[in-house]
Structure formats: C-alpha cells, structure tokens
mmCIF file of C-alpha atoms in Angstrom:
data_model
loop_
_atom_site.group_PDB
_atom_site.id
_atom_site.type_symbol
_atom_site.label_atom_id
_atom_site.label_comp_id
_atom_site.label_asym_id
_atom_site.label_seq_id
_atom_site.Cartn_x
_atom_site.Cartn_y
_atom_site.Cartn_z
ATOM 1 C CA MET A 1 -0.151 -0.071 -0.011
ATOM 2 C CA SER A 2 1.207 3.620 -0.912
ATOM 3 C CA THR A 3 1.524 6.005 1.954
ATOM 4 C CA VAL A 4 1.616 9.812 1.765
ATOM 5 C CA SER A 5 3.786 12.316 4.014
ATOM 6 C CA PHE A 6 2.191 15.491 4.603
ATOM 7 C CA LYS A 7 3.529 18.319 6.651
ATOM 8 C CA CYS A 8 0.869 21.222 7.533
ATOM 9 C CA GLU A 9 3.055 24.400 7.709
ATOM 10 C CA SER A 10 1.293 26.116 10.945
ATOM 11 C CA GLU A 11 -1.218 25.304 13.687
ATOM 12 C CA LEU A 12 -3.250 27.319 11.612
ATOM 13 C CA GLU A 13 -3.015 24.453 8.742
ATOM 14 C CA ALA A 14 -3.513 21.757 11.061
ATOM 15 C CA GLN A 15 -7.013 23.284 12.729
ATOM 16 C CA VAL A 16 -7.888 23.817 8.782
ATOM 17 C CA VAL A 17 -7.188 20.137 8.165
ATOM 18 C CA ALA A 18 -8.984 19.185 11.255
ATOM 19 C CA ASN A 19 -11.973 21.350 10.905
ATOM 20 C CA ALA A 20 -12.852 19.907 7.373
ATOM 21 C CA VAL A 21 -12.534 16.557 8.232
ATOM 22 C CA ASN A 22 -14.922 16.684 11.062
ATOM 23 C CA ARG A 23 -17.512 19.078 9.319
ATOM 24 C CA TYR A 24 -17.411 16.236 6.195
ATOM 25 C CA HIS A 25 -18.250 13.654 8.775
ATOM 26 C CA HIS A 26 -21.528 15.538 9.238
ATOM 27 C CA ILE A 27 -21.758 15.760 5.476
ATOM 28 C CA LEU A 28 -21.630 12.301 5.166
ATOM 29 C CA ARG A 29 -24.757 11.475 7.303
ATOM 30 C CA GLN A 30 -26.517 14.288 5.637
ATOM 31 C CA ARG A 31 -25.946 12.879 2.449
ATOM 32 C CA GLY A 32 -27.287 9.390 3.504
ATOM 33 C CA LEU A 33 -23.949 8.422 3.815
ATOM 34 C CA SER A 34 -22.386 5.932 6.804
ATOM 35 C CA PRO A 35 -19.149 7.663 8.607
ATOM 36 C CA GLU A 36 -17.979 4.096 9.545
ATOM 37 C CA SER A 37 -18.051 2.552 5.929
ATOM 38 C CA TYR A 38 -16.683 5.629 3.819
ATOM 39 C CA SER A 39 -15.130 4.655 0.681
ATOM 40 C CA PRO A 40 -12.915 7.256 -0.845
ATOM 41 C CA TYR A 41 -13.015 5.614 -4.071
ATOM 42 C CA PRO A 42 -16.209 4.462 -6.342
ATOM 43 C CA GLU A 43 -18.281 1.689 -5.508
ATOM 44 C CA GLY A 44 -16.566 -1.768 -5.670
ATOM 45 C CA SER A 45 -13.105 -0.532 -4.967
ATOM 46 C CA GLY A 46 -12.887 -2.716 -1.885
ATOM 47 C CA VAL A 47 -11.276 -0.074 0.022
ATOM 48 C CA ILE A 48 -13.752 0.930 3.504
ATOM 49 C CA LEU A 49 -12.235 3.592 6.000
ATOM 50 C CA ASP A 50 -13.941 4.377 9.414
ATOM 51 C CA TRP A 51 -14.348 8.100 9.491
ATOM 52 C CA ALA A 52 -13.564 8.163 13.023
ATOM 53 C CA ASP A 53 -10.102 6.657 12.056
ATOM 54 C CA VAL A 54 -10.035 9.821 9.426
ATOM 55 C CA LYS A 55 -10.350 12.395 12.194
ATOM 56 C CA ALA A 56 -7.908 10.611 14.457
ATOM 57 C CA ALA A 57 -5.496 11.041 11.741
ATOM 58 C CA ALA A 58 -6.600 14.924 11.239
ATOM 59 C CA ARG A 59 -6.408 15.295 14.606
ATOM 60 C CA SER A 60 -2.430 13.818 15.044
ATOM 61 C CA MET A 61 -1.261 16.354 12.402
ATOM 62 C CA SER A 62 0.156 19.805 13.778
ATOM 63 C CA GLY A 63 2.199 22.735 12.509
ATOM 64 C CA GLY A 64 5.692 21.531 11.281
ATOM 65 C CA THR A 65 5.269 17.813 11.988
ATOM 66 C CA VAL A 66 5.206 15.321 9.149
ATOM 67 C CA THR A 67 2.533 13.155 9.594
ATOM 68 C CA GLY A 68 2.454 9.999 7.292
ATOM 69 C CA MET A 69 -0.763 8.101 6.373
ATOM 70 C CA SER A 70 -2.227 5.377 3.517
ATOM 71 C CA VAL A 71 -3.119 7.216 0.283
ATOM 72 C CA HIS A 72 -6.367 6.162 0.858
ATOM 73 C CA MET A 73 -6.733 7.939 4.572
ATOM 74 C CA ALA A 74 -4.845 10.948 2.218
ATOM 75 C CA ARG A 75 -7.588 11.005 -0.258
ATOM 76 C CA ALA A 76 -10.536 11.048 2.428
ATOM 77 C CA ILE A 77 -8.922 14.025 3.929
ATOM 78 C CA ARG A 78 -8.385 15.857 0.773
ATOM 79 C CA GLU A 79 -11.971 15.189 0.028
ATOM 80 C CA ALA A 80 -13.180 16.944 3.094
ATOM 81 C CA LEU A 81 -10.603 19.698 2.334
ATOM 82 C CA LEU A 82 -12.079 20.076 -1.331
ATOM 83 C CA ASP A 83 -15.769 20.382 0.086
ATOM 84 C CA LYS A 84 -14.692 23.120 2.800
ATOM 85 C CA GLU A 85 -12.924 24.890 -0.123
ATOM 86 C CA LYS A 86 -16.082 24.837 -1.647
ATOM 87 C CA ASN A 87 -18.566 24.564 0.742
ATOM 88 C CA GLY A 88 -17.438 26.228 3.625
ATOM 89 C CA ASN A 89 -18.705 29.421 5.737
ATOM 90 C CA ASP A 90 -15.588 31.228 6.574
ATOM 91 C CA ALA A 91 -13.734 32.369 3.094
ATOM 92 C CA ASP A 92 -9.946 32.336 4.983
ATOM 93 C CA PHE A 93 -10.543 28.730 5.909
ATOM 94 C CA SER A 94 -11.967 27.443 2.671
ATOM 95 C CA ALA A 95 -9.038 29.341 1.048
ATOM 96 C CA ILE A 96 -6.525 27.504 2.806
ATOM 97 C CA ALA A 97 -8.574 24.727 2.551
ATOM 98 C CA GLY A 98 -8.022 24.764 -1.248
ATOM 99 C CA LYS A 99 -4.246 25.170 -1.059
ATOM 100 C CA LEU A 100 -4.298 22.208 1.447
ATOM 101 C CA ALA A 101 -6.210 20.144 -1.096
ATOM 102 C CA SER A 102 -3.754 21.025 -3.691
ATOM 103 C CA ARG A 103 -1.076 19.749 -2.042
ATOM 104 C CA PHE A 104 -2.967 16.639 -0.855
ATOM 105 C CA THR A 105 -3.278 15.699 -4.319
ATOM 106 C CA SER A 106 0.508 16.679 -5.543
ATOM 107 C CA GLU A 107 1.472 14.184 -2.420
ATOM 108 C CA ILE A 108 -0.897 11.169 -3.406
ATOM 109 C CA TRP A 109 0.159 11.793 -7.339
ATOM 110 C CA TRP A 110 4.068 11.172 -5.774
ATOM 111 C CA SER A 111 2.920 8.514 -3.952
ATOM 112 C CA GLU A 112 1.163 6.895 -6.639
ATOM 113 C CA THR A 113 3.922 7.456 -9.463
ATOM 114 C CA GLY A 114 6.717 6.196 -6.634
ATOM 115 C CA ARG A 115 8.676 9.043 -5.532
ATOM 116 C CA GLN A 116 11.561 8.322 -3.879
#
C-alpha cells in the first residue's frame, strides 16, 4: 500500500484540516452515507475507512510535523478539504483548505507514481 507524508506548515493549517474532516463527517451523514464505512473510491473498489480513523489522523497533524498516512486516508482528507473549499462558511479557512487540498493532490500523485 502506498503511503503519503504530509506536513502542515502551521497550526492554522492543522486546524483547517481537523475542521474540514470534522465538518465532512456531518456532511456524509446528511448525504445518507455511513461515516463508519466510508469509501474514498467508487463503489466496488473494496477500500473502506471508518471516518473516526480519518478524524484521528487529522487530529494528529500539527504545524511543522510530518504525518504519514495511507494513500486512502490522504484521499479522504483531501475530499473533506475540497468540500470545505467549495462550501465552507469562512472565506479564509476555505482558501486555506483549497491550498491544502492541492498539496494533498500533489503528495498523493507522488506517492502513487513511486517518488523516491
């Protein structure tokens, strides 16, 4: 399984990640999806995450610290950040979420293409 290393550059970035992931938990429920069996891929991929694990990964991130996670976890966090960017109520947090989502996209790509 591929792993992704991600570094929040500040405590504010870590706070935005945690906020986006927590918010997305509620959005999944509103959409009628079970956060306990979330799949960051199309149906039938066989990858299932418990959103509680995604929330724990987000909470473990802090400014200046590199956090390692599975590519599946990174995709889930990126999805939450993209939703926060698009639908968030706070313009500053939404802008930061968009930048973080772009960085996650890059790290996922590098992980999947075998960056050494």
